[in-house]
Coordinates of C-alpha atoms and ligand atoms in Angstrom, one line a residue:
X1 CA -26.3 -2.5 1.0
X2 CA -27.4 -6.1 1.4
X3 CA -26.2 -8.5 -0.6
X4 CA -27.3 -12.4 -0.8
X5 CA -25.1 -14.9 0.0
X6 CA -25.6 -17.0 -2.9
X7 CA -24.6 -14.4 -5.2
X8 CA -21.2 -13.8 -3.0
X9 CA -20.7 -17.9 -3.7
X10 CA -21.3 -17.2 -7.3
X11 CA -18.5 -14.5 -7.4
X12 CA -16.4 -16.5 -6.0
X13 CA -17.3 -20.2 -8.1
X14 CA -16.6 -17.6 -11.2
X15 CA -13.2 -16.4 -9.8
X16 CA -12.1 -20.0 -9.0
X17 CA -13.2 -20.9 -12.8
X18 CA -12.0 -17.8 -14.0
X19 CA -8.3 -18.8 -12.8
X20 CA -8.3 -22.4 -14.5
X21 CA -8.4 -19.8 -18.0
X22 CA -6.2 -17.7 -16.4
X23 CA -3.2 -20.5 -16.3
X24 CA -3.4 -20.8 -19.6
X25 CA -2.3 -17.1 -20.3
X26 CA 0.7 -16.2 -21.2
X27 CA 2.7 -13.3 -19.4
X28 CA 2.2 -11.3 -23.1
X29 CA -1.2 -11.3 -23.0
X30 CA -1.9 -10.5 -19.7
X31 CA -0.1 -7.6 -20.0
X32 CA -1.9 -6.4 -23.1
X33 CA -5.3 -7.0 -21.6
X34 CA -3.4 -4.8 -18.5
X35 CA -2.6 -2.2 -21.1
X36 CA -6.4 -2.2 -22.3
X37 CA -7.4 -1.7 -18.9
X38 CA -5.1 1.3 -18.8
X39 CA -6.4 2.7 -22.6
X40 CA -10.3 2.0 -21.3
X41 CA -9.4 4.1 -17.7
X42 CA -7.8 6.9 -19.3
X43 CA -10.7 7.4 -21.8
X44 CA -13.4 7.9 -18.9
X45 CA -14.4 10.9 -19.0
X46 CA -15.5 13.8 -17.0
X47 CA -18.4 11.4 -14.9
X48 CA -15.3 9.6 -13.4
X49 CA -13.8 12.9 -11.4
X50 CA -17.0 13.9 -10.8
X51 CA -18.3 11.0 -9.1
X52 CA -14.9 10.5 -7.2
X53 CA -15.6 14.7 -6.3
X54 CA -19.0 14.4 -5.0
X55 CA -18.0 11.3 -3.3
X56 CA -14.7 11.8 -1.6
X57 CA -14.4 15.8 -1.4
X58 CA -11.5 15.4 -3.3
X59 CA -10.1 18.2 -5.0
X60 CA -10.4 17.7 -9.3
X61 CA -6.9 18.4 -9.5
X62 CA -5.6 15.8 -6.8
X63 CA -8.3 13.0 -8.6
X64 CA -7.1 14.1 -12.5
X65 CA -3.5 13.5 -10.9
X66 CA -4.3 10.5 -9.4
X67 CA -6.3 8.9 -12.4
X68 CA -3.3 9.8 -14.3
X69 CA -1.2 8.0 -11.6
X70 CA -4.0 4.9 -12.0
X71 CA -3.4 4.5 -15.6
X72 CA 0.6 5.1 -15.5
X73 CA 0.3 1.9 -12.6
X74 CA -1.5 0.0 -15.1
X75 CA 0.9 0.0 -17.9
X76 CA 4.0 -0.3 -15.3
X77 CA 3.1 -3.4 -14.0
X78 CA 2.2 -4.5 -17.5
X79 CA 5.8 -3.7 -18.6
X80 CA 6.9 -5.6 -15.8
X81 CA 4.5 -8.5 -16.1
X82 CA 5.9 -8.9 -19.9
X83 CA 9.2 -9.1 -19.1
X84 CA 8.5 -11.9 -17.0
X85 CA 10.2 -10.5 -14.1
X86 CA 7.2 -12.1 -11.9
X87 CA 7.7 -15.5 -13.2
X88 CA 11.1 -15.4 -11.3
X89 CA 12.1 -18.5 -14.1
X90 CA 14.7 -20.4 -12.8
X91 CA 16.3 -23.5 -14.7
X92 CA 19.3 -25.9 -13.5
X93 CA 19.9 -28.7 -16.4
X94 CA 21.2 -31.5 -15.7
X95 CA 24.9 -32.5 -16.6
X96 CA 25.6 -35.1 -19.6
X97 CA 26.0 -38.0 -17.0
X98 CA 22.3 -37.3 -15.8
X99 CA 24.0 -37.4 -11.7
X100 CA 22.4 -33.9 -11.6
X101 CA 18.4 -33.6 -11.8
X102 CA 16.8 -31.2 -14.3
X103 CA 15.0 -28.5 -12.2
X104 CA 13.0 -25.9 -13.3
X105 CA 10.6 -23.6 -11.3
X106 CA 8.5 -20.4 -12.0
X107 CA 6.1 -18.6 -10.1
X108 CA 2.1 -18.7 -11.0
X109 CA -1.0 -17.0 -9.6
X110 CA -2.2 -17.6 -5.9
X111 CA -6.0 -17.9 -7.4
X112 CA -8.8 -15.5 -6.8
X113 CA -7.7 -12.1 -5.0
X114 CA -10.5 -10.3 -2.8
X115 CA -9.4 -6.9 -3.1
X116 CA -10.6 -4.0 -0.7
X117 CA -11.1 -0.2 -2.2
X118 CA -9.5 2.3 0.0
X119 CA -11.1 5.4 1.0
X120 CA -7.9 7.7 1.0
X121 CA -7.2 7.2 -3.2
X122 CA -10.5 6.1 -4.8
X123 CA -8.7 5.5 -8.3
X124 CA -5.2 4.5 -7.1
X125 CA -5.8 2.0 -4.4
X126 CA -9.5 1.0 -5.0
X127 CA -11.4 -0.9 -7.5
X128 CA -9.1 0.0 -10.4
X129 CA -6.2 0.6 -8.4
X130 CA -2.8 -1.0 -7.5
X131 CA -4.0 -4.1 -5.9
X132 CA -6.1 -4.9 -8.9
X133 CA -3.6 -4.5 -11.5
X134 CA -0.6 -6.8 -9.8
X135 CA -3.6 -9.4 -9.0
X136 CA -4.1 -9.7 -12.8
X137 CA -0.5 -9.3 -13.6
X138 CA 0.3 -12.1 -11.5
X139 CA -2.6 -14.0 -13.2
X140 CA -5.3 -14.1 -10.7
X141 CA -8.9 -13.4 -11.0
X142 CA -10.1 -10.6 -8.6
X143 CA -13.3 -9.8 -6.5
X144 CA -13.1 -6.1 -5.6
X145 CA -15.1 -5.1 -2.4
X146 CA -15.9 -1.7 -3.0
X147 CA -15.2 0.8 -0.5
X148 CA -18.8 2.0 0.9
X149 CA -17.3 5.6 0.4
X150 CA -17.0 5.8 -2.9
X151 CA -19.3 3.0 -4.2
X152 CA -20.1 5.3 -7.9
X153 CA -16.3 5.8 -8.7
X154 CA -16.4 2.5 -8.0
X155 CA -19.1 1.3 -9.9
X156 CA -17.5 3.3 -12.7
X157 CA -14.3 2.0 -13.0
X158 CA -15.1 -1.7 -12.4
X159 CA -17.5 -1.4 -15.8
X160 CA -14.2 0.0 -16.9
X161 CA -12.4 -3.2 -16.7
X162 CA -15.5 -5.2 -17.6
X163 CA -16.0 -4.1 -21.1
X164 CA -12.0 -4.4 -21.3
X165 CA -12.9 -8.8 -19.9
X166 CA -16.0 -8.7 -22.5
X167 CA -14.3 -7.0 -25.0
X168 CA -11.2 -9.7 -24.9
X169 CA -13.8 -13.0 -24.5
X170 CA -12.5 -13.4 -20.9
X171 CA -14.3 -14.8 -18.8
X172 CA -16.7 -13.2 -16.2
X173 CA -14.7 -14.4 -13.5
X174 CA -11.6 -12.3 -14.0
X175 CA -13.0 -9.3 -12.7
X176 CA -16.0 -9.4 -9.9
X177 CA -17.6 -6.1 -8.3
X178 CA -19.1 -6.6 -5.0
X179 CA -20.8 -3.5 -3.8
X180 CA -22.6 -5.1 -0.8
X181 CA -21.0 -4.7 2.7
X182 CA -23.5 -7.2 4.3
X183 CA -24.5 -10.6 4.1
X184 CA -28.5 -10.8 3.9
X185 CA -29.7 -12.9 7.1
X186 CA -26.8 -12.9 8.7
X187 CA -25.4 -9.5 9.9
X188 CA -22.1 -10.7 8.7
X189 CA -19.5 -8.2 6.4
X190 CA -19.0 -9.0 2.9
X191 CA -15.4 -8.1 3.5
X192 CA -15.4 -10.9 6.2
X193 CA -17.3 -13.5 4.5
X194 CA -15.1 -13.5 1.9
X195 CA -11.9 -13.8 3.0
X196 CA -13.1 -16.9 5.0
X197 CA -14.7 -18.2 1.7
X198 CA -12.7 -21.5 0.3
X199 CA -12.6 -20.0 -3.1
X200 CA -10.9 -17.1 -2.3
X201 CA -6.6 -17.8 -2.1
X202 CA -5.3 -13.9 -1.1
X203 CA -6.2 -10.6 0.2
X204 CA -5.3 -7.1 -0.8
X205 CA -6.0 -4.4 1.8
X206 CA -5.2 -0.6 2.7
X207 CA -7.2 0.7 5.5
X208 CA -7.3 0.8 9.3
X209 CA -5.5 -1.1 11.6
X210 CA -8.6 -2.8 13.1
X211 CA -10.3 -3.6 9.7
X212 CA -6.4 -4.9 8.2
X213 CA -6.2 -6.5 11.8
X214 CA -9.5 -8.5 11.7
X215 CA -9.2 -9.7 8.2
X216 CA -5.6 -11.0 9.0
X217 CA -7.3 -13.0 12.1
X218 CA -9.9 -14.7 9.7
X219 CA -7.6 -15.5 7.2
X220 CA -5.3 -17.4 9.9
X221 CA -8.3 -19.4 11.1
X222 CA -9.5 -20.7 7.8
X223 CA -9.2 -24.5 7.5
X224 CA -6.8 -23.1 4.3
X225 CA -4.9 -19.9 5.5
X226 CA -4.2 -17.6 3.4
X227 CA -1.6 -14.6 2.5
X228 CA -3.4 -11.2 3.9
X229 CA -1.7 -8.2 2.4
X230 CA -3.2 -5.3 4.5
X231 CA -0.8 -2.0 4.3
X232 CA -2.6 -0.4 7.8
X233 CA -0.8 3.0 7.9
X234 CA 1.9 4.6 10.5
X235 CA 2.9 7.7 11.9
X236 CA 5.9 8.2 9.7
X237 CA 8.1 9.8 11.8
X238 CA 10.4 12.8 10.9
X239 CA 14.3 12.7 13.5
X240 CA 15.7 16.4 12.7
X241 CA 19.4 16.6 13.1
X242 CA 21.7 19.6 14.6
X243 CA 23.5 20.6 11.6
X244 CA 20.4 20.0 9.6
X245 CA 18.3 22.6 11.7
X246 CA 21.5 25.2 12.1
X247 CA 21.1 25.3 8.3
X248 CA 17.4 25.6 7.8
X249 CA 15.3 24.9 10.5
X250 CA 12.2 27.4 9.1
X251 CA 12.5 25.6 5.6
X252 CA 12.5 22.0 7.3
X253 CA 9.2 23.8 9.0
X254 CA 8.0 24.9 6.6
X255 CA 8.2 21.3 4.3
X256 CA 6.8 19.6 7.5
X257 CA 3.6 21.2 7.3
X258 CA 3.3 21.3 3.9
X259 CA 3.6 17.4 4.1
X260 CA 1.5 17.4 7.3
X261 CA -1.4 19.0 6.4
X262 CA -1.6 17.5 2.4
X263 CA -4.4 16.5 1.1
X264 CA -5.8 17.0 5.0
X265 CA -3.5 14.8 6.3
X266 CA -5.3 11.5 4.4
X267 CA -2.3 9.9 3.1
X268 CA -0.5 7.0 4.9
X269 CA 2.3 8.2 4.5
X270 CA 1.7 11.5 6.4
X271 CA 4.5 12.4 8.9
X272 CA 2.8 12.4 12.3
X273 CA 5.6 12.4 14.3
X274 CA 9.1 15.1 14.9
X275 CA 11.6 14.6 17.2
X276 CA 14.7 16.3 17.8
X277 CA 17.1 16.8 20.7
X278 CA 16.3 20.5 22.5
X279 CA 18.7 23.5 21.4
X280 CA 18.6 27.0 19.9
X281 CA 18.3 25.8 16.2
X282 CA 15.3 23.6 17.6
X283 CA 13.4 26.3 19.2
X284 CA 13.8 28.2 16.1
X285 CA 12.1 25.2 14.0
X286 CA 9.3 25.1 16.6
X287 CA 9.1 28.5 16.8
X288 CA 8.6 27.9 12.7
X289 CA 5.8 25.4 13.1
X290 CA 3.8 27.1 15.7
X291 CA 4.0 30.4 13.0
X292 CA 3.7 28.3 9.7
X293 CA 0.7 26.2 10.5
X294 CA -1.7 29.4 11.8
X295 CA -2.5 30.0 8.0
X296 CA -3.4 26.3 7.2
X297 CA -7.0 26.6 6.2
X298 CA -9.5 23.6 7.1
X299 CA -10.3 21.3 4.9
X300 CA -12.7 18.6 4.0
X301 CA -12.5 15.0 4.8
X302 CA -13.1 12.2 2.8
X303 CA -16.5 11.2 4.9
X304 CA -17.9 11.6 7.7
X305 CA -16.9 8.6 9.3
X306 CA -13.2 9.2 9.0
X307 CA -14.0 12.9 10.0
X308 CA -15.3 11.4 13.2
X309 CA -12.4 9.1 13.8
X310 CA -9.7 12.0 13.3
X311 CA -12.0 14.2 15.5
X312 CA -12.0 11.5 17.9
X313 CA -8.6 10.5 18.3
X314 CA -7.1 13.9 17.7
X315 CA -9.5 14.6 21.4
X316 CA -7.3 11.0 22.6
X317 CA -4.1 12.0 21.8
X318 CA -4.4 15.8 23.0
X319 CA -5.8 14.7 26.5
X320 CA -3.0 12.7 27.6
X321 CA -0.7 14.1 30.4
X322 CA 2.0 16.3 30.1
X323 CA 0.7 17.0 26.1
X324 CA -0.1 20.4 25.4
X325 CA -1.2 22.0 21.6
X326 CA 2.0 23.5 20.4
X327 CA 1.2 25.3 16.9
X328 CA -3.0 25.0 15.9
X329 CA -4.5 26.4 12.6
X330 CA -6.3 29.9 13.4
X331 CA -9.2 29.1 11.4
X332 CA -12.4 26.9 12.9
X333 CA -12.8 24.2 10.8
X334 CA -16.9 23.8 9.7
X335 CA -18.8 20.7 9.4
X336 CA -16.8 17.8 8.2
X337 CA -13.6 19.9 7.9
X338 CA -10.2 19.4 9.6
X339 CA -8.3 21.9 11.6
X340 CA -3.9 21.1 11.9
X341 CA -2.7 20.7 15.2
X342 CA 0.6 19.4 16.3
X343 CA 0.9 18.7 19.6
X344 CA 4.6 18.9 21.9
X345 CA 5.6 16.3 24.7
X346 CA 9.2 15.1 25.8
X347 CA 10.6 12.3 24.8
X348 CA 10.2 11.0 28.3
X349 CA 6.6 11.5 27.9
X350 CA 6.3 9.7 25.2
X351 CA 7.9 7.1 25.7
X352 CA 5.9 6.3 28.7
X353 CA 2.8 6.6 27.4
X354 CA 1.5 4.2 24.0
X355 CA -1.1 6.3 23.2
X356 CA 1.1 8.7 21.9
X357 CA 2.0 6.3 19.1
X358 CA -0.9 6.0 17.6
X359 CA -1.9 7.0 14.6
X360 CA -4.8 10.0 14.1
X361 CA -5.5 9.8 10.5
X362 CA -5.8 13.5 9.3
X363 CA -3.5 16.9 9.5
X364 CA -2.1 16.4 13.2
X365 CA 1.0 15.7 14.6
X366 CA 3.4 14.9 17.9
X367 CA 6.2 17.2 18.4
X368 CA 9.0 15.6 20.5
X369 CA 11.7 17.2 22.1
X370 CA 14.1 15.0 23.6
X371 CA 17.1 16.4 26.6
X372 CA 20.1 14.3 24.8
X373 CA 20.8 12.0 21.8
X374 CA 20.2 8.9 23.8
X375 CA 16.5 10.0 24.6
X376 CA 16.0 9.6 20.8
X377 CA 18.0 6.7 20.3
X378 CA 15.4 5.2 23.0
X379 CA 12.3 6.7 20.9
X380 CA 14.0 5.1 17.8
X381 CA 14.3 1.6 19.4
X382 CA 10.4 2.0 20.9
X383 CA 9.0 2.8 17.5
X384 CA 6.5 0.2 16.4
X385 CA 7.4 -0.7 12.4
X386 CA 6.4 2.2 10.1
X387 CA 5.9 2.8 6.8
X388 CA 8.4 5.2 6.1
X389 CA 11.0 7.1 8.1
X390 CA 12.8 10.3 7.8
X391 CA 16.3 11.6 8.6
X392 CA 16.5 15.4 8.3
X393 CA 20.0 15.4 8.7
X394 CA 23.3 16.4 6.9
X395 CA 26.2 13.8 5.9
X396 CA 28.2 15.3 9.0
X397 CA 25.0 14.5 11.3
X398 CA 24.4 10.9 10.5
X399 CA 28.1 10.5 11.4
X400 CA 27.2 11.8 14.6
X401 CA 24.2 9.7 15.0
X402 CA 25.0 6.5 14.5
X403 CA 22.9 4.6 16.9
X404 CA 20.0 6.1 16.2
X405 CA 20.8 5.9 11.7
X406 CA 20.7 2.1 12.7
X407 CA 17.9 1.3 15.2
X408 CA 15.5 3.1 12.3
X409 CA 17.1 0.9 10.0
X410 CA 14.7 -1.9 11.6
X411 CA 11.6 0.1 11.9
X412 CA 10.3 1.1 8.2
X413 CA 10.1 0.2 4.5
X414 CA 11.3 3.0 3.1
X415 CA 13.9 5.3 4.8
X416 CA 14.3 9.3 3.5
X417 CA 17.5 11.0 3.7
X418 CA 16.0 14.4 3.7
X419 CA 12.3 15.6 2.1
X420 CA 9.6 14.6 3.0
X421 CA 7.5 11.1 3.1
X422 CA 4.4 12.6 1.3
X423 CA 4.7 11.2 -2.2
X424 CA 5.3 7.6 -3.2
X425 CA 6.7 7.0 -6.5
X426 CA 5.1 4.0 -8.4
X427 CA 8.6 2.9 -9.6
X428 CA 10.7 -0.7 -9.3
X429 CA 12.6 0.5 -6.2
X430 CA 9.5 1.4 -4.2
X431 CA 9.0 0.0 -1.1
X432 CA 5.3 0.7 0.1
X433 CA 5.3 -1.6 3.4
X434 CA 6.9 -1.9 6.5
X435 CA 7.2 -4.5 9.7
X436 CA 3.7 -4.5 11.5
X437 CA 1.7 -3.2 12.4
X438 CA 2.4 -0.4 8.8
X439 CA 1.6 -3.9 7.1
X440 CA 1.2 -7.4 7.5
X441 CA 4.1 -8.5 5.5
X442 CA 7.0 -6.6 5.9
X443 CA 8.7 -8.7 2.5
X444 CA 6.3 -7.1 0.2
X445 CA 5.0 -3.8 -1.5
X446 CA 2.1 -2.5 -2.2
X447 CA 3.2 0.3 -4.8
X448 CA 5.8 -0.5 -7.9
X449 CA 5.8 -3.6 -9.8
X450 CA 6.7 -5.6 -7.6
X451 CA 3.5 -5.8 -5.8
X452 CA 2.6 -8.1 -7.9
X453 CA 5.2 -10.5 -6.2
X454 CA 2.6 -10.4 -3.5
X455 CA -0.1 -13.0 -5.6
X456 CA 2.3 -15.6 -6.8
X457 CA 3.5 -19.0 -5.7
X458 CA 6.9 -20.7 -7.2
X459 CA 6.1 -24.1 -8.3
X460 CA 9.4 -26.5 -9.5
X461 CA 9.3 -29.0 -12.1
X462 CA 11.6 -31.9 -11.9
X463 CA 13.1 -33.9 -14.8
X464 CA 9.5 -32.6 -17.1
X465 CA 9.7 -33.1 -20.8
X466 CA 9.6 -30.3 -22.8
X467 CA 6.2 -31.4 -24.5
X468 CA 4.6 -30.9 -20.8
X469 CA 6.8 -27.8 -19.1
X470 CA 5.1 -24.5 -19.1
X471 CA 6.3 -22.0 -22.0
X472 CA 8.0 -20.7 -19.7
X473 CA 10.2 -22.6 -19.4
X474 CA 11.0 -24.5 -22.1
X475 CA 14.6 -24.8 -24.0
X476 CA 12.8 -22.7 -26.6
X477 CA 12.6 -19.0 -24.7
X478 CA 9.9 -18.2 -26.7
X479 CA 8.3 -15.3 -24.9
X480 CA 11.8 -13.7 -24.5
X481 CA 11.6 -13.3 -21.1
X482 CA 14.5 -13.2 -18.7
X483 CA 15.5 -16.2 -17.2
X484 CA 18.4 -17.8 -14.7
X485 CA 19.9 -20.7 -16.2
X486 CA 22.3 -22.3 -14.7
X487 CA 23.0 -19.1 -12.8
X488 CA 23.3 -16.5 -15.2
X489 CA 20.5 -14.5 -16.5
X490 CA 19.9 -14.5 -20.1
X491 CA 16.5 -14.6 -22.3
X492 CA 18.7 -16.6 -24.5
X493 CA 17.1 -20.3 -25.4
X494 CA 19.1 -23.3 -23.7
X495 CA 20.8 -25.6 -26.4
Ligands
NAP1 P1 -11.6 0.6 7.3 O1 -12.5 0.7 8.4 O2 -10.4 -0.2 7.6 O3 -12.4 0.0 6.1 C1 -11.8 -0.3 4.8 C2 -12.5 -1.5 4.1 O4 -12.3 -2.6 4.9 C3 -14.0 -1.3 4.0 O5 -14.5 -1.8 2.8 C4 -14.6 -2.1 5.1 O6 -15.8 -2.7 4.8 C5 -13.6 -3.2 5.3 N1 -13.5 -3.7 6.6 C6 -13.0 -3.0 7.7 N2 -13.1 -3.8 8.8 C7 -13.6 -4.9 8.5 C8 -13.9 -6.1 9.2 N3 -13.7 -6.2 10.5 N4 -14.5 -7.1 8.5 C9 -14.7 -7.0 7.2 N5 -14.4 -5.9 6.5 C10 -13.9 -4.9 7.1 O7 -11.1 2.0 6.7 P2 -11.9 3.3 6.4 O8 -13.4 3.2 6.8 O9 -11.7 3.6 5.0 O10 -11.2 4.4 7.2 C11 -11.2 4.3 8.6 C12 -9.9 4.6 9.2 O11 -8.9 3.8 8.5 C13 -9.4 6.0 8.9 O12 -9.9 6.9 9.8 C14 -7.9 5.9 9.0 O13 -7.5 5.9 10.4 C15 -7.6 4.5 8.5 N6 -7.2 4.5 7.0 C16 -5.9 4.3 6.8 C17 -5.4 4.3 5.5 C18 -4.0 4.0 5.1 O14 -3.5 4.5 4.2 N7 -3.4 3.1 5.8 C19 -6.3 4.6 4.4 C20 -7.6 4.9 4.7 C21 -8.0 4.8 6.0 P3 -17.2 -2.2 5.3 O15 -17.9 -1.7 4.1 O16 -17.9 -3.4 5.8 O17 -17.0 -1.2 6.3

């Protein structure tokens, strides 16, 4: 869809207006407006799963989970926006014989957020999703650029939010849906022309590595950078352990494919990699796979276009030398449908050869069998930085593995000690990021409430009278919000 330019520059002049209002919010209400937002989702009825249905080939189970998951992200970060945990308040008085400055800092909003739907989690990390909430918890207005797969789930759940704005006497600005993906005239992407626009202060992203990749790049050149938050995706790798497979190497098999070939293989977090060194017990777990993932029926894919692209590089991957199929689904997958396939190469192989870190979005993985511990240790330190990484491993194996425990230490956000990476809890301790290219800032989160860290700036007030400090941070802690003053942390008011 086309879209004008002059009505992209309108978003964007509402946004910047709509964050002069939003500074003069208090952390209270803009977590009751987030808990509207969450009452007003949760009410949409049956058109929403529908829509997201016909639009994503999403099963209505996965999308009534994940709406559920929507809402519950809303009223989390809400909780945490309340308590003022993203205000970080800080406050060092001075001393009686004023040789010590008064020094008081918070964190605000960044400004106007362009936020980009993703096509994996139409509720969860779209227009209503994750990015949009911690935007608003931090206080900034956001532009959403719909994601061209979903654009009537989209269009649903930004009125969602809308008649929460209109309902509260917001301002327009808060909340902007752009639906377009080109500029009229000049060939150029909404997505792009925005993030250079001078009104817009931060991007939210989950996508593809070239799209996260390019939007970085035009940030960086702006006259103003600005943050870029793209979360890009990894191959997740899986290291299985000796004692780990003696004990269970079918049921580690068995929870690899499950993970594998969930929700087709569309999640980020899918686990596209498994290496382990060669041995009895690993034969038996490869044996496992090859038998385990002949029953996997095909399934759809969100669109065709990310059809194509695991279809694609799936072809890539599989024609490289010295990579044979291992274990392949029996049945042919139809039309848009993907078929699991994990393909086995040596550790040698692999790490020779890039392409074989890649990333194919979709049910297929690399099986890597290494001749000694120090082959993997080697894999471990090759590893671009990842999402999430998993140690299927006893105690009594990590022991034994020491080198290879601490080189993944430097590779991923979020490191499992068994299970599987499928599955990302929207809780405090999440860690949804990891060093590039799984994001572009490896100090932030895109899932929990601390994403909302991502869209604030602290700003320090020396010596201020109390008349003119923010209520924040006045003696008077009248928001009851936690504070450090003079080191300790109390929601106590200062004397
Ligand atoms: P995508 O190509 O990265 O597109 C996502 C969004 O970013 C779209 O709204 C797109 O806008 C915009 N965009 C992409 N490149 C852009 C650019 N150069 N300039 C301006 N805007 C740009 O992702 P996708 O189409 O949803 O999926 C394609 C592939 O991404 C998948 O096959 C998979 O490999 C990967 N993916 C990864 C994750 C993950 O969790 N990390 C999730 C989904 C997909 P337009 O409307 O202009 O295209």
């Amino acid at each position: 869809m086309i879209q004008p330019q002059s009505e992209l520059d309108a978003y964007a002049a509402l946004a910047a207006g709509a964050f002069r209002f939003f500074k003069t919010t208090t952390v209270k209400e803009r977590a009751a407006f987030m808990h509207a937002v969450a009452d007003q989702i949760e009410a949409l009825g049956p058109e929403l799963l529908d829509a997201a249905h016909r639009e994503t080939a999403l099963p209505l189970p996965r999308l009534t989970g994940e709406k559920t998951r929507t809402v519950g992200q809303w009223r989390a970060y809400a909780d945490a926006v309340a308590k003022g945990l993203y205000v970080e308040a800080r406050i060092d008085t001075a001393n009686k014989e004023k040789t010590k400055n008064d020094i008081r800092k918070y964190s605000i909003g960044l400004g106007p957020v362009l936020v980009f739907g993703a096509a994996n989690f139409p509720f969860a990390f779209s227009t209503a999703g994750g990015d949009t909430a911690s935007a608003i918890g931090a206080g900034c207005p956001v532009l959403v650029k719909a994601h061209p797969g979903h654009p009537e789930t989209s269009r649903i759940m930004a009125a969602a939010i809308t008649a929460v704005v209109e309902a509260w006497g917001w301002p327009p600005g808060v909340f902007s849906h752009i639906a377009g993906d080109e500029v009229a005239g000049t060939g150029e992407r909404t997505g792009a022309y925005l993030t250079a626009h001078p009104q817009v202060k931060a991007v939210g992203f989950t996508g593809s590595y070239q799209g996260g990749k390019a939007l970085l790049d035009i940030a960086a050149r702006r006259e103003e950078p600005i943050p870029v938050f793209a979360e890009m995706g990894s191959i997740n790798p899986v290291f299985v352990f000796p004692q780990a497979l003696e004990q269970g190497a079918e049921t580690l098999a068995k929870a690899y494919i499950a993970s594998l070939t969930l929700g087709a293989g569309q999640f980020c977090t899918n686990p596209g990699m498994v290496i382990g060194v060669k041995s009895t017990a690993f034969d038996r777990f490869k044996q496992a796979l090859r038998a385990g993932i002949r029953d996997v029926l095909p399934s759809a894919m969100l669109n065709e276009h990310i059809y194509t692209n695991f279809e694609r590089n799936k072809a890539l991957l599989s024609a490289q030398p010295e990579v044979n199929i291992w274990a392949e689904a029996d049945t042919p997958a139809a039309g848009s449908q993907a078929r699991a396939r994990i393909m086995e190469t040596s550790a040698v192989n692999f790490l020779a050869n890039p392409v074989l870190s890649e990333e194919v979005f979709g049910p297929f993985g690399i099986l890597i069998e290494a001749a000694s511990v120090d082959e993997v240790a080697a894999v471990a330190a090759q590893l671009k930085g990842q999402l999430t990484i998993t140690l299927a491993a006893t105690e009594a194996d990590m022991d034994a593995h020491k080198t290879v425990v601490d080189r993944v230490k430097d590779k991923a956000g979020r490191l499992l000690f068994n299970g599987m990476p499928t599955g990302v809890e929207v809780v405090y301790a999440m860690q949804h990021g990891g060093p590039f290219p799984a994001s572009t800032d490896a100090r932030f989160t895109s899932v929990g409430p601390d994403a909302v860290k991502r869209f604030v700036r602290p700003v320090a007030f020396q010596n201020w009278p109390q008349t003119h400090l923010p209520e924040e941070l006045k003696n008077v802690n009248a928001l009851q919000i936690l504070r450090t003053v003079n080191g300790r942390l109390t929601a106590e008011d200062i004397s």
